[in-house]
Short mmCIF file of C-alpha atoms in Angstrom, two decimals:
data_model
loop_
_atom_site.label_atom_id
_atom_site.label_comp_id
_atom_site.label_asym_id
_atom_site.label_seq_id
_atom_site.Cartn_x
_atom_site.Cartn_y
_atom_site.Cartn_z
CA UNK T 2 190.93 -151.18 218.16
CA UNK T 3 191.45 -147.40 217.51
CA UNK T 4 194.24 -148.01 215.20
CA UNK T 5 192.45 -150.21 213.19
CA UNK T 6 189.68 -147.68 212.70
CA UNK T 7 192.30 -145.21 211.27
CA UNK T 8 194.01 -147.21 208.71
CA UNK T 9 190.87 -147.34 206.15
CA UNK T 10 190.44 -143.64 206.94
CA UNK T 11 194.04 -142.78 205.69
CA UNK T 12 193.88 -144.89 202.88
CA UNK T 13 190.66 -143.15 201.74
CA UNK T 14 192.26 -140.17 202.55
CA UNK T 15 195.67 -141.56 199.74
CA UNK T 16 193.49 -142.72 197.30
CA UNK T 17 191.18 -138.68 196.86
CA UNK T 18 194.55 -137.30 196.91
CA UNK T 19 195.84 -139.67 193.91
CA UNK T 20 192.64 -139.05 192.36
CA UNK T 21 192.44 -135.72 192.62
CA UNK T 22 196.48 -135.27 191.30
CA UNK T 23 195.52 -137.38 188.38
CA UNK T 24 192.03 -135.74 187.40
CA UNK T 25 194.54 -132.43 186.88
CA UNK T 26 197.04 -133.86 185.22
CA UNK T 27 194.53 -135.04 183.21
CA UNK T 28 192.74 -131.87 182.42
CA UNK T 29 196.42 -129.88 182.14
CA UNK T 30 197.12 -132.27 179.11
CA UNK T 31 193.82 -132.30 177.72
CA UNK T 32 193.92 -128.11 177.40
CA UNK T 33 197.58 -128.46 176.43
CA UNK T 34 196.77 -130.71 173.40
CA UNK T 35 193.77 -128.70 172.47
CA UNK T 36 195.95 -125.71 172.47
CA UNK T 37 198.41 -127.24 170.72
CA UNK T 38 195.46 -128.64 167.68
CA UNK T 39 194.23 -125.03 167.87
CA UNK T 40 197.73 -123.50 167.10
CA UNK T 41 198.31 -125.94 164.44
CA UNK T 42 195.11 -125.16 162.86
CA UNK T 43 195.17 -121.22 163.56
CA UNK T 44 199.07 -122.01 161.50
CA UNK T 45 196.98 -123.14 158.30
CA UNK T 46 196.17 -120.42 156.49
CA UNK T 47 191.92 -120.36 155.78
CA UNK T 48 190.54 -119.92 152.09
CA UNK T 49 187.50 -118.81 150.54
CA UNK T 50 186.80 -121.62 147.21
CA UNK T 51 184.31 -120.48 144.23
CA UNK T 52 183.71 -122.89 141.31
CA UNK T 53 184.41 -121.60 137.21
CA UNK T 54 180.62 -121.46 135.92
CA UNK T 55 179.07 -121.27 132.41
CA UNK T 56 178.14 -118.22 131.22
CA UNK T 57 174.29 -117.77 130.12
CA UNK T 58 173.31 -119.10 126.91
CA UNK T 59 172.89 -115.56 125.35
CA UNK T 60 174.48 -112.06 126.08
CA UNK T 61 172.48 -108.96 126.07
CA UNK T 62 174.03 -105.53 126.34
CA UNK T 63 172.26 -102.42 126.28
CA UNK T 64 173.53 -99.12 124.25
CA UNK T 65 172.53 -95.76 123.45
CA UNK T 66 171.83 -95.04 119.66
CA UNK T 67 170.69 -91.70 117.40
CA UNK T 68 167.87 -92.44 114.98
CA UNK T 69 168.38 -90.81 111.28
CA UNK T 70 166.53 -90.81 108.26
CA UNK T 71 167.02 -93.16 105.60
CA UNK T 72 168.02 -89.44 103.40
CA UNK T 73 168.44 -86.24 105.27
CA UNK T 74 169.10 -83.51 102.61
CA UNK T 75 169.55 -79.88 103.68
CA UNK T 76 168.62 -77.71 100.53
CA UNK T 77 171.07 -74.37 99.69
CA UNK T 78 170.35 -71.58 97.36
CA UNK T 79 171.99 -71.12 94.44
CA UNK T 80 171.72 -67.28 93.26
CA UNK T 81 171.58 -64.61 96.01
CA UNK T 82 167.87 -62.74 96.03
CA UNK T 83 165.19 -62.42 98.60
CA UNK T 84 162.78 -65.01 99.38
CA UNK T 85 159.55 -64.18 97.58
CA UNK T 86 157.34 -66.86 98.62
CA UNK T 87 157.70 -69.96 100.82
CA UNK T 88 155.05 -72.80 100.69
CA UNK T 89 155.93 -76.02 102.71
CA UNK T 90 156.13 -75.22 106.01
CA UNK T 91 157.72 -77.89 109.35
CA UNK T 92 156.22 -81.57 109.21
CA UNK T 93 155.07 -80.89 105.73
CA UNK T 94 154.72 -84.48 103.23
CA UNK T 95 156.31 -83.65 99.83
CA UNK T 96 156.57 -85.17 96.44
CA UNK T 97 159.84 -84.89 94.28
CA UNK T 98 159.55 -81.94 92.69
CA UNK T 99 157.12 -80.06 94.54
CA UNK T 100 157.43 -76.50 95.33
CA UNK T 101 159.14 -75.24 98.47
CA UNK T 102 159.59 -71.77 98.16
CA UNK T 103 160.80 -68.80 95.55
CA UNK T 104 163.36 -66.67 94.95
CA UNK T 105 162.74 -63.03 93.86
CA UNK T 106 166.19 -61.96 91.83
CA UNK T 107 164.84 -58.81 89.58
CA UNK T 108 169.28 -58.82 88.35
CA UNK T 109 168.81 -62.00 87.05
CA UNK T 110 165.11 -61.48 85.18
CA UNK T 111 166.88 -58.79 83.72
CA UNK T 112 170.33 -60.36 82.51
CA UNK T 113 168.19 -63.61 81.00
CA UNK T 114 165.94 -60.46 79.42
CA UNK T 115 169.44 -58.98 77.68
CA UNK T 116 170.89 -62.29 77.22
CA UNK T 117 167.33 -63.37 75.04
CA UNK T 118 167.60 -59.83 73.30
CA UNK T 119 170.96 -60.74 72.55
CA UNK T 120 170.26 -63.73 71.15
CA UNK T 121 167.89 -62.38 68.75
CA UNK T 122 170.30 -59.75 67.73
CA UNK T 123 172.88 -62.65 66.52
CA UNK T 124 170.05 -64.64 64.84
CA UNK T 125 169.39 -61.33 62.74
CA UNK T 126 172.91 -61.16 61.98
CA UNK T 127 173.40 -64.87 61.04
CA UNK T 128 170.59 -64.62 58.94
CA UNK T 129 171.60 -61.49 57.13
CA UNK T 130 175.22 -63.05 56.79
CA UNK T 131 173.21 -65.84 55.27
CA UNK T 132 171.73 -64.27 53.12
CA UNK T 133 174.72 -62.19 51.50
CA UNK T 134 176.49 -65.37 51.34
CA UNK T 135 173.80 -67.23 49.18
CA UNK T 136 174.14 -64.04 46.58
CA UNK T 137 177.85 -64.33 46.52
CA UNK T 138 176.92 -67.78 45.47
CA UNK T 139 174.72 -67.33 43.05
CA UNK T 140 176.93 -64.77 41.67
CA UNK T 141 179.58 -66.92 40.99
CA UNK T 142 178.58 -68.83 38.18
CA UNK T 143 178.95 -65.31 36.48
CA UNK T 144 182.20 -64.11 37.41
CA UNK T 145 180.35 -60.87 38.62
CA UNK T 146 182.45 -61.77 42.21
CA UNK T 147 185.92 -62.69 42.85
CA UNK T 148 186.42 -65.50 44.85
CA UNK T 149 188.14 -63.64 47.70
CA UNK T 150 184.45 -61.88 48.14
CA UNK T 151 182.76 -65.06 48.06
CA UNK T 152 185.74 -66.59 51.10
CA UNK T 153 185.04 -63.36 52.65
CA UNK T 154 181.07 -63.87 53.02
CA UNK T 155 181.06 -67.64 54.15
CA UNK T 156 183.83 -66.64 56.55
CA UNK T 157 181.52 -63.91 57.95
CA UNK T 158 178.47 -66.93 57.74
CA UNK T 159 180.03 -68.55 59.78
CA UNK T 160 181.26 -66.00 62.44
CA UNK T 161 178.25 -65.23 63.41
CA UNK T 162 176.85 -68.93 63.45
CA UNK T 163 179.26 -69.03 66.17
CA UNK T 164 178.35 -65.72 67.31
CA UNK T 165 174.78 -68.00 67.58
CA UNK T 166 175.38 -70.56 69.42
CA UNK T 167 177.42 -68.85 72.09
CA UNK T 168 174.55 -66.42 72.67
CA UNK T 169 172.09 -69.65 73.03
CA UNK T 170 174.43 -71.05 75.85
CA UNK T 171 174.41 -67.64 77.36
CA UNK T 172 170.44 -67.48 77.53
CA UNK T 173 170.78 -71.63 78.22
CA UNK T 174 172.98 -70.64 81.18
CA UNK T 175 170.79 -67.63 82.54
CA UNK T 176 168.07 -70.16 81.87
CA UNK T 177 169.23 -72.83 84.56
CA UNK T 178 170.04 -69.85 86.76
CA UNK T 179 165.97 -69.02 86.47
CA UNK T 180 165.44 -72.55 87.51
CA UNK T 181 167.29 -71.62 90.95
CA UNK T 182 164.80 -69.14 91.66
CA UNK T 183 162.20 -72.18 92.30
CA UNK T 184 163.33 -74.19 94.95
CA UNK T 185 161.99 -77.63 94.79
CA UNK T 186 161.89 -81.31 97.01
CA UNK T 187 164.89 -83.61 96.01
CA UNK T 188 162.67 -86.55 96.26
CA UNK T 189 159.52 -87.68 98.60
CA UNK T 190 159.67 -87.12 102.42
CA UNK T 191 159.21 -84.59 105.07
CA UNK T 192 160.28 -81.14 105.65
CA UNK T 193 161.94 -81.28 108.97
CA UNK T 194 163.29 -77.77 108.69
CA UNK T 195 162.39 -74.41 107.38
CA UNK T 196 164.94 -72.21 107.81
CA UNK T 197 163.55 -68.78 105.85
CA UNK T 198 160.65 -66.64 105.72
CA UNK T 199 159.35 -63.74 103.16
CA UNK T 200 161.90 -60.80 102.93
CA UNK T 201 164.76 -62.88 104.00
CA UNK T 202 168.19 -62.24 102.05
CA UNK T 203 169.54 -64.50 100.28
CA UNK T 204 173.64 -63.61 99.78
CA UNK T 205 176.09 -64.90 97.14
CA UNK T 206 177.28 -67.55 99.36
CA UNK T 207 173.79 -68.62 99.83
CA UNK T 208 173.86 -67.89 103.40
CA UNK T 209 170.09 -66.17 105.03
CA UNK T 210 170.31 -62.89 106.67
CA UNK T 211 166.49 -63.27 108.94
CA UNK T 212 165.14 -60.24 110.53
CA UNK T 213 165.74 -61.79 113.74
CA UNK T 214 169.98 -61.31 112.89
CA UNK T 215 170.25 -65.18 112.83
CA UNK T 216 172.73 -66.17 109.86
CA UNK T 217 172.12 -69.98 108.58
CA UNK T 218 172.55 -71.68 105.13
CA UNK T 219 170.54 -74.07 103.78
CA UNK T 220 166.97 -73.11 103.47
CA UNK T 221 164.83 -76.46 104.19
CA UNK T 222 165.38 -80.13 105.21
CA UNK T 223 163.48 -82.87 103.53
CA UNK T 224 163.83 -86.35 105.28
CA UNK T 225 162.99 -89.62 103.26
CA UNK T 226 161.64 -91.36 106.54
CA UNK T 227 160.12 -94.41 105.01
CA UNK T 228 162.92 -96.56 106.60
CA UNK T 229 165.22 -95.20 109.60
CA UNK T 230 169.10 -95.41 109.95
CA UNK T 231 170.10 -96.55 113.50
CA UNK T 232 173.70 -96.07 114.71
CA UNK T 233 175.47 -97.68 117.74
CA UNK T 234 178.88 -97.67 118.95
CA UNK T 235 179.79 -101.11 120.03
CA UNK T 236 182.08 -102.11 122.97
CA UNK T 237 185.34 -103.90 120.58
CA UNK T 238 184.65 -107.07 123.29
CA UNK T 239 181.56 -107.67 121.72
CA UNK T 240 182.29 -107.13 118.05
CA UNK T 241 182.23 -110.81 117.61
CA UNK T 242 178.25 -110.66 117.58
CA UNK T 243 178.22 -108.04 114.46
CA UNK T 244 176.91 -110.25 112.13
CA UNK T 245 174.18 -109.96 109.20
CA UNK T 246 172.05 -112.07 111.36
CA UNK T 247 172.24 -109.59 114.27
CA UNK T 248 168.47 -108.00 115.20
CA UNK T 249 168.08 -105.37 117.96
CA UNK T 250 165.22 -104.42 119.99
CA UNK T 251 164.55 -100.55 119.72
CA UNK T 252 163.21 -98.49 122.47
CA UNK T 253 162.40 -94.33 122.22
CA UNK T 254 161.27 -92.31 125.00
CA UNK T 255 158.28 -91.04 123.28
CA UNK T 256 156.99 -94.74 122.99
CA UNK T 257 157.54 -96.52 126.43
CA UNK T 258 155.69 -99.63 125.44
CA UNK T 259 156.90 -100.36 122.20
CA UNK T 260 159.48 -101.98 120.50
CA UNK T 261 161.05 -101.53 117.24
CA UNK T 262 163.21 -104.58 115.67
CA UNK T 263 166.21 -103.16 114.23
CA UNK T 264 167.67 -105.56 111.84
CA UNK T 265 171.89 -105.36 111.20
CA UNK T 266 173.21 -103.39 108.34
CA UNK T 267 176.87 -103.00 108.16
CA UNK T 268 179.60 -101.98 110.91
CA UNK T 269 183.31 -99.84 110.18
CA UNK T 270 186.08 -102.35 110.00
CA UNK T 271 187.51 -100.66 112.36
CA UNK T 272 187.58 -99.56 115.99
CA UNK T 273 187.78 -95.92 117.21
CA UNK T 274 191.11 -95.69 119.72
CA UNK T 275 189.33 -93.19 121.04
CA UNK T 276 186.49 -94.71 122.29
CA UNK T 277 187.61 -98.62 121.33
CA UNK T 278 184.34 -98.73 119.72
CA UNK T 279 182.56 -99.96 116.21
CA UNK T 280 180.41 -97.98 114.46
CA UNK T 281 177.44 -100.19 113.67
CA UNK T 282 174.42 -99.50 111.31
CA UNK T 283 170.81 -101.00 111.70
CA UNK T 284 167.59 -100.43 109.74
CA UNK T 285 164.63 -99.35 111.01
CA UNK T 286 161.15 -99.94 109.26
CA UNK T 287 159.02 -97.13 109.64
CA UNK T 288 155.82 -96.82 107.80
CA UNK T 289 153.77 -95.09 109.98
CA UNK T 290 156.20 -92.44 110.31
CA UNK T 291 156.39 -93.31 114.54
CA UNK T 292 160.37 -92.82 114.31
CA UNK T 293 161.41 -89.23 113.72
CA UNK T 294 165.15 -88.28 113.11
CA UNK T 295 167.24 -86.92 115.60
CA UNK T 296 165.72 -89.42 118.29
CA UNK T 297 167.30 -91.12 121.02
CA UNK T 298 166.87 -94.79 121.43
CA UNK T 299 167.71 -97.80 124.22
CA UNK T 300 169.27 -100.79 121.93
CA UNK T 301 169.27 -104.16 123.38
CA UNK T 302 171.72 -106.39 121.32
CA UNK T 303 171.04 -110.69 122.15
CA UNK T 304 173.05 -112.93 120.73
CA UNK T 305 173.80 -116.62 121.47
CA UNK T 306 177.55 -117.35 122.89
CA UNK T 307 179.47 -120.17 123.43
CA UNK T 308 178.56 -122.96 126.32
CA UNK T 309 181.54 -123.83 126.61
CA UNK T 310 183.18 -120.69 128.00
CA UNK T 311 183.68 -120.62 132.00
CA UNK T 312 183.26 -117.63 134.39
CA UNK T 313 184.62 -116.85 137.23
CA UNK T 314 184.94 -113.63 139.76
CA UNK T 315 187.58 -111.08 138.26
CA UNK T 316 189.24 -111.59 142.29
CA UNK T 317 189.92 -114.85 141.77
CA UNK T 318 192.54 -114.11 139.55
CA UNK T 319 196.66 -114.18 140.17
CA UNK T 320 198.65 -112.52 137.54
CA UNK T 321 201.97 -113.45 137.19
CA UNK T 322 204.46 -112.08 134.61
CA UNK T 323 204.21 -114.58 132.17
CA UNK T 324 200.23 -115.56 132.09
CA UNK T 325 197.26 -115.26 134.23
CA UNK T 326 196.39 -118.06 136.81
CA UNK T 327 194.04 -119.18 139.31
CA UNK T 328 194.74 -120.65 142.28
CA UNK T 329 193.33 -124.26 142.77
CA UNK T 330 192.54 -126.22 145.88
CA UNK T 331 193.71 -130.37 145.48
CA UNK T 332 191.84 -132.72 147.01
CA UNK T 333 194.53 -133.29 150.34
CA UNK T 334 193.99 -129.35 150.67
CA UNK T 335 197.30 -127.83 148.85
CA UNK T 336 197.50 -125.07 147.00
CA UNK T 337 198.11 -125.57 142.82
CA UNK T 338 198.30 -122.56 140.59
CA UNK T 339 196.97 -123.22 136.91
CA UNK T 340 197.43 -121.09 134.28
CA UNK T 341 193.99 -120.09 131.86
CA UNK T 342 193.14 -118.53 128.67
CA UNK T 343 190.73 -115.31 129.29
CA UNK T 344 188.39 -114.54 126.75
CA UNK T 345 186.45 -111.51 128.11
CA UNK T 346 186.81 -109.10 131.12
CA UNK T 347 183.73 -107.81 132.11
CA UNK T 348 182.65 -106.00 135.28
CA UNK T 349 183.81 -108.19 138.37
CA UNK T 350 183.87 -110.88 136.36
CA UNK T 351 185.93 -112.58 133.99
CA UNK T 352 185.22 -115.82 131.24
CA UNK T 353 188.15 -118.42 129.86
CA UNK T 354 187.89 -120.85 127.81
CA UNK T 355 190.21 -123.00 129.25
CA UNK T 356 192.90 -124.30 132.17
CA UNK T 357 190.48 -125.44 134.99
CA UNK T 358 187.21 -127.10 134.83
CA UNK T 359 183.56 -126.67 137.10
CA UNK T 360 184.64 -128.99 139.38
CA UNK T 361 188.08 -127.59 141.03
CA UNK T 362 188.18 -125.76 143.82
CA UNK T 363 189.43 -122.27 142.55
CA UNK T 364 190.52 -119.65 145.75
CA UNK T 365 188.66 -116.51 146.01
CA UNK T 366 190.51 -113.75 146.41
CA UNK T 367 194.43 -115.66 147.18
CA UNK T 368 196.39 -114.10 149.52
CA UNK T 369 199.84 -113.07 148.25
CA UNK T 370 201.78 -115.37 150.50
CA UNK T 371 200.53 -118.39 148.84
CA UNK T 372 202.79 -120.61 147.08
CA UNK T 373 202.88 -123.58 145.41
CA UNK T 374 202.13 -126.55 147.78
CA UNK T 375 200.92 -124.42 150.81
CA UNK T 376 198.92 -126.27 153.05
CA UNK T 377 195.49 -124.79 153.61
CA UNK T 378 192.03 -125.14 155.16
CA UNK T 379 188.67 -123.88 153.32
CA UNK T 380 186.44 -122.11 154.74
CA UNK T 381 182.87 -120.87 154.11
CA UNK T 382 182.87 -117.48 153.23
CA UNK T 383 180.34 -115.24 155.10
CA UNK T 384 177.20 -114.51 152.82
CA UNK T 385 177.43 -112.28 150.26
CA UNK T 386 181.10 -112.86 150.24
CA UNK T 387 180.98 -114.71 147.04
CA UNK T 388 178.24 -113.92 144.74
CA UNK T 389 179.32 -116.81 142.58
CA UNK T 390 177.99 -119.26 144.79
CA UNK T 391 174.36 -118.55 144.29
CA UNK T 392 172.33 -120.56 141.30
CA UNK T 393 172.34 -118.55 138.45
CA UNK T 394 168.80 -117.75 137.39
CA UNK T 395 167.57 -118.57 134.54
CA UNK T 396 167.24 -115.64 131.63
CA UNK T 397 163.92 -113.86 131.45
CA UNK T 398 161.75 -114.11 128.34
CA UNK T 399 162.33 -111.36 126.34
CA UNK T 400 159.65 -108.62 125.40
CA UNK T 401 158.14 -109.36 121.86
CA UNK T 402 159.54 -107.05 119.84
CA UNK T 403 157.96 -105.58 116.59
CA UNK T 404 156.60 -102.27 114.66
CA UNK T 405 152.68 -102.83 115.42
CA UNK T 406 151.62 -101.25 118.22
CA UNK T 407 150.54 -103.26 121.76
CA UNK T 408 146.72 -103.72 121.85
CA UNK T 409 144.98 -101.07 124.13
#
């Protein structure tokens, strides 16, 4: 009776043990295959994907420019003297022809005095050589003269006709000499600079000698400021948007809240190697006389661009000796490297026109150990790992841009 009591104890006893032996052979090959998937996948090497994007339907870049005046003309003496009188002073509106200043010269009043004494001098000499010469004439009807006298007297006539005329250029040329002495506006605008005052010296090489020891040239600076000049130097990538079409909006310190539409000119033909610029031109309206030359101004340039052109981030790129690629990602998670056309390279970024489209998976930043084939596994990046993965906001309205003033 004992014995039977055992056995069902003992079999109990063989069937935890065979339990208990199987449960860890189970759980030895269930964390033997999950180590096993785990190396496998650790094996794979993990990518970062970013898709090509269009770029925004305009461009805008921003640029420093220097305002001028439609004319700038420094004005230079012409005879040495001392400044007599000056009579337009800085900011001054002139009229062609109005009266800057004069020139006191007492040499020259007294040369155009001689040169006029002169003249009459030969006049009375041409006349009395005139006269002989008509009684020679009459006297040869007579035979009272030979006719060597009578060659003699018209040659004489005649010397001192020339004798004349070269006296009347001499007072003609001390004459436009005198005209120096006033120094007048080229044509209507503003004097911008006035470089002399009463007593100053005036050399032969028109330069000033001032009290204060300061040695300049030109006297004034009259500005025709009706319309402004506005240069830029243009970035060579964007010279594609230089175009007669082309407007800018203006912006000058001294007016924070108002804009100024610049409308295109002309541009060089050429860039600068040193700067791998353009020089560009725009025109300036500027009746009120707000713009002043000399200023610095904030140029926004917006142009339309093509929607077909892709962007992507500048790391996304693989250069190879031959062309530029991208890595792609195809759909059973292999690596394919596609070649594409760049366009532009801007600042992290980079636009192509073509060799992948929006919807491939392009590799962010590709390790150099990829090839051709290599098995990976995407990942998502951390955030603000790739920029290019946020919705591109729309572009903001623009600021109205004109010459009036913004209402108060």
């Amino acid at each position: 009776m004992h014995s039977i009591l055992r056995q069902p104890r003992v079999v109990i006893l063989i069937l935890l043990c065979v339990v208990y032996v199987g449960y860890q052979f189970y759980v030895r090959k269930h964390d033997a295959d999950a180590l096993r998937e785990e190396t496998l996948r650790d094996a794979v090497p993990t990518v970062a994907v970013t898709h090509a994007r269009p770029i925004a339907p305009t461009a805008t870049i921003t640029l420093p420019g220097n305002i001028d005046a439609w004319y700038q003309a420094p004005i230079y003496a012409q005879i040495p003297g001392y400044v007599k009188m000056w009579y337009k002073d800085y900011g001054a509106h002139v009229k062609q022809g109005d009266v800057l200043a004069e020139i006191s010269q007492p040499t020259l009043d007294a040369e155009f005095s001689q040169a006029k004494a002169d003249l009459d001098s030969q006049r009375a000499k041409y006349n009395l050589a005139l006269v002989s010469l008509k009684r020679w004439l009459a006297l040869r009807e007579s035979h009272a003269v030979s006719e060597q006298s009578i060659s003699v007297a018209e040659a004489n006539e005649r010397s001192e006709a020339a004798l004349v005329k070269a006296a009347e250029n001499n007072v003609n040329n001390f004459l436009a000499k005198m005209r120096f002495k006033t120094i007048v506006a080229p044509y209507d605008g503003v004097v911008t600079q006035r470089n002399i005052n009463v007593g100053d010296y005036i050399n032969k090489d028109g330069n000033i000698s001032s009290a204060s020891g300061n040695t300049v040239s030109n006297l004034f600076s009259v500005a025709d400021m009706h319309k402004m000049r506005l240069f830029i130097s243009v970035p060579s990538a964007f010279a594609d948007m230089l175009k007669p079409s082309l407007t800018a909006d203006v912006t000058v310190p001294q007016f924070t809240n108002r804009h100024f539409t610049a409308k295109f000119l002309t541009a060089a033909n050429g860039i600068d190697p040193n700067t791998r610029t353009v020089i560009t031109e725009f025109t300036i309206d500027n009746d009120d006389a707000a713009l002043w030359p000399g200023s610095y101004a904030t140029v926004r340039l917006t142009v339309p661009v093509d929607t077909n052109i892709l962007s992507i981030p500048a790391s996304a790129l693989v250069f190879q000796e031959a062309n530029t690629q991208v890595a792609v990602v195809t759909d059973d998670d292999r690596i394919h490297f596609k070649s594409i056309l760049l366009s532009k390279i801007l600042d992290g970024t980079v636009e192509f026109t073509e060799g992948v489209s929006r919807s491939e998976r392009i590799v962010n930043n590709p390790s150099a150990a990829l090839l051709e084939g290599d098995k990976v596994r995407v990942v998502t990046p951390a955030p603000g790992y790739d920029l290019t993965s946020q919705e591109t906001p729309e572009p903001a309205a623009e600021p109205s841009s004109s010459n009036a003033s913004p209402a108060e």
